[in-house]
């Protein structure tokens, strides 16, 4: 909430200042990306000084032109609400409504696109950042892109930062320049300050061993670059006692006390394609897992004398390959995904990997982004999943354990099923029904209900399905 202390709001003690209108500007130039095609605008807004008389009419202001020529409009209002912490006190609360305006781009023949919005107050804890995403936005008309409040507490007079990302369809074949990430530039500057700017290492399972996650491997990073990228990393890497979950260490040596924290039973996703086959799990960045009975002895002997130049973290529930791609994304705002295994021929899977890019499974990244509350990354992973769907793998993907856990993916894949219900797909679907009826797919009850309902509503192509469903 943009709340006001009603005595001399925003002004210096003993000095009166008249009301000022909200000011909207760009913090820096837009950043552009090509994978996927996107434009991100970095905006700032300075709230106006509220009147003490109560509710006020909306004040509308436009930001400078962004991207190809579109712009964003902000509408600001103030009204009184009871305080959650002090019910007997009313606070003057600010609210902003954002609108996307095509402006100079209204005649561009572009497909519908996504808009991601992140609103935050840099004076407040990163956890208070609000994020929303919008689909099916067009260049033909104005679109509301969210209402935002509860951000800044008593800091109503501070600047509010707004990031708006437009993600375009690959089908439009847009060729956009790629802007160097601000984190990339910061990384290069930090590298000039000493022999190494790495101060953090993460341990994660990398392979499946006897059906369980195993073979810890390491990802190295610079914490200063990561803490600014998301609330999740802000809390994880915090040095405050409340969030203390790391071990100070010598980055050049294994940290057995952190390796011992890795728990295969915490890995509840049994088909993560980012876990490599056992024969592929070891590598140059593999960690040596000490037997549990040796960990305490190792710690007691070395802790007092160990050279410390960083911190180590054990990350459970996420594969090494997924985490490595995530850290790279935090640095560069660039993400690369592998094709779904259901789409690849075995001969293709046997080809040597492309070492020029850091890739991961879009399903693994979607799962992690959902856990870490990263809607922009979720959207990118979801789009990669959609691009990998074909008539030859849609049934397999729809009835997978992964899909059954996420309603958004169920909706995506059932829509594809209905729109592409060819004879080949119908045959696969009927065979899957037999497996479900035999009890081989206990996780698919909701998926089956949703699929049948949408197929029946989808037209004549679903007519042949009814007899099989009633059996």
PDB file of N, CA and C in Angstrom, residues 4 23 119 154 186 190 192 196 205 208 226 243 249 278 281 314 331 374 417 439:
ATOM      1  N   UNK A   4       0.037   6.889   3.780  1.00  0.00           N
ATOM      2  CA  UNK A   4       0.526   8.223   4.134  1.00  0.00           C
ATOM      3  C   UNK A   4       0.497   8.434   5.635  1.00  0.00           C
ATOM      4  N   UNK A  23       5.205  11.511 -11.360  1.00  0.00           N
ATOM      5  CA  UNK A  23       6.183  11.627 -12.437  1.00  0.00           C
ATOM      6  C   UNK A  23       6.515  10.234 -12.934  1.00  0.00           C
ATOM      7  N   UNK A 119       6.208  -5.056 -10.448  1.00  0.00           N
ATOM      8  CA  UNK A 119       6.144  -3.762  -9.784  1.00  0.00           C
ATOM      9  C   UNK A 119       6.746  -3.903  -8.391  1.00  0.00           C
ATOM     10  N   UNK A 154       4.988   2.427   4.343  1.00  0.00           N
ATOM     11  CA  UNK A 154       5.103   3.852   4.658  1.00  0.00           C
ATOM     12  C   UNK A 154       5.947   4.607   3.651  1.00  0.00           C
ATOM     13  N   UNK A 186      27.779  -5.894 -15.261  1.00  0.00           N
ATOM     14  CA  UNK A 186      28.225  -5.832 -13.873  1.00  0.00           C
ATOM     15  C   UNK A 186      29.239  -6.932 -13.582  1.00  0.00           C
ATOM     16  N   UNK A 190      33.034  -6.500 -12.134  1.00  0.00           N
ATOM     17  CA  UNK A 190      33.510  -7.169 -10.924  1.00  0.00           C
ATOM     18  C   UNK A 190      34.756  -8.000 -11.182  1.00  0.00           C
ATOM     19  N   UNK A 192      37.202  -7.265 -12.805  1.00  0.00           N
ATOM     20  CA  UNK A 192      38.398  -6.421 -12.818  1.00  0.00           C
ATOM     21  C   UNK A 192      38.915  -6.114 -11.417  1.00  0.00           C
ATOM     22  N   UNK A 196      39.366 -13.302  -8.623  1.00  0.00           N
ATOM     23  CA  UNK A 196      38.132 -14.064  -8.804  1.00  0.00           C
ATOM     24  C   UNK A 196      36.980 -13.321  -8.156  1.00  0.00           C
ATOM     25  N   UNK A 205      22.067 -32.588  -7.124  1.00  0.00           N
ATOM     26  CA  UNK A 205      22.132 -33.897  -7.751  1.00  0.00           C
ATOM     27  C   UNK A 205      22.108 -33.737  -9.270  1.00  0.00           C
ATOM     28  N   UNK A 208      20.590 -39.928 -12.113  1.00  0.00           N
ATOM     29  CA  UNK A 208      19.719 -40.913 -11.484  1.00  0.00           C
ATOM     30  C   UNK A 208      20.528 -42.185 -11.252  1.00  0.00           C
ATOM     31  N   UNK A 226      23.173 -12.257  -8.122  1.00  0.00           N
ATOM     32  CA  UNK A 226      21.965 -13.076  -8.050  1.00  0.00           C
ATOM     33  C   UNK A 226      20.910 -12.510  -7.110  1.00  0.00           C
ATOM     34  N   UNK A 243      17.807 -16.313   7.602  1.00  0.00           N
ATOM     35  CA  UNK A 243      17.932 -17.085   6.371  1.00  0.00           C
ATOM     36  C   UNK A 243      19.251 -17.864   6.304  1.00  0.00           C
ATOM     37  N   UNK A 249      33.179 -21.512   3.443  1.00  0.00           N
ATOM     38  CA  UNK A 249      34.052 -22.571   2.931  1.00  0.00           C
ATOM     39  C   UNK A 249      35.192 -22.021   2.087  1.00  0.00           C
ATOM     40  N   UNK A 278      23.050 -42.614 -15.271  1.00  0.00           N
ATOM     41  CA  UNK A 278      24.108 -42.813 -14.274  1.00  0.00           C
ATOM     42  C   UNK A 278      25.494 -42.730 -14.882  1.00  0.00           C
ATOM     43  N   UNK A 281      26.657 -39.055 -15.216  1.00  0.00           N
ATOM     44  CA  UNK A 281      26.536 -38.143 -14.081  1.00  0.00           C
ATOM     45  C   UNK A 281      27.834 -37.550 -13.595  1.00  0.00           C
ATOM     46  N   UNK A 314      23.476 -26.381  -0.312  1.00  0.00           N
ATOM     47  CA  UNK A 314      22.901 -27.609  -0.857  1.00  0.00           C
ATOM     48  C   UNK A 314      21.499 -27.286  -1.357  1.00  0.00           C
ATOM     49  N   UNK A 331      21.962 -14.229 -14.978  1.00  0.00           N
ATOM     50  CA  UNK A 331      23.056 -13.380 -15.451  1.00  0.00           C
ATOM     51  C   UNK A 331      22.705 -12.650 -16.747  1.00  0.00           C
ATOM     52  N   UNK A 374       8.543 -17.576 -10.062  1.00  0.00           N
ATOM     53  CA  UNK A 374       9.188 -16.799 -11.122  1.00  0.00           C
ATOM     54  C   UNK A 374       8.297 -16.852 -12.363  1.00  0.00           C
ATOM     55  N   UNK A 417      -4.752 -30.831 -27.961  1.00  0.00           N
ATOM     56  CA  UNK A 417      -5.385 -32.105 -28.312  1.00  0.00           C
ATOM     57  C   UNK A 417      -6.643 -31.880 -29.139  1.00  0.00           C
ATOM     58  N   UNK A 439      -5.905 -49.145 -14.781  1.00  0.00           N
ATOM     59  CA  UNK A 439      -5.277 -48.701 -13.542  1.00  0.00           C
ATOM     60  C   UNK A 439      -3.803 -48.396 -13.650  1.00  0.00           C
TER      61      UNK A 439
END
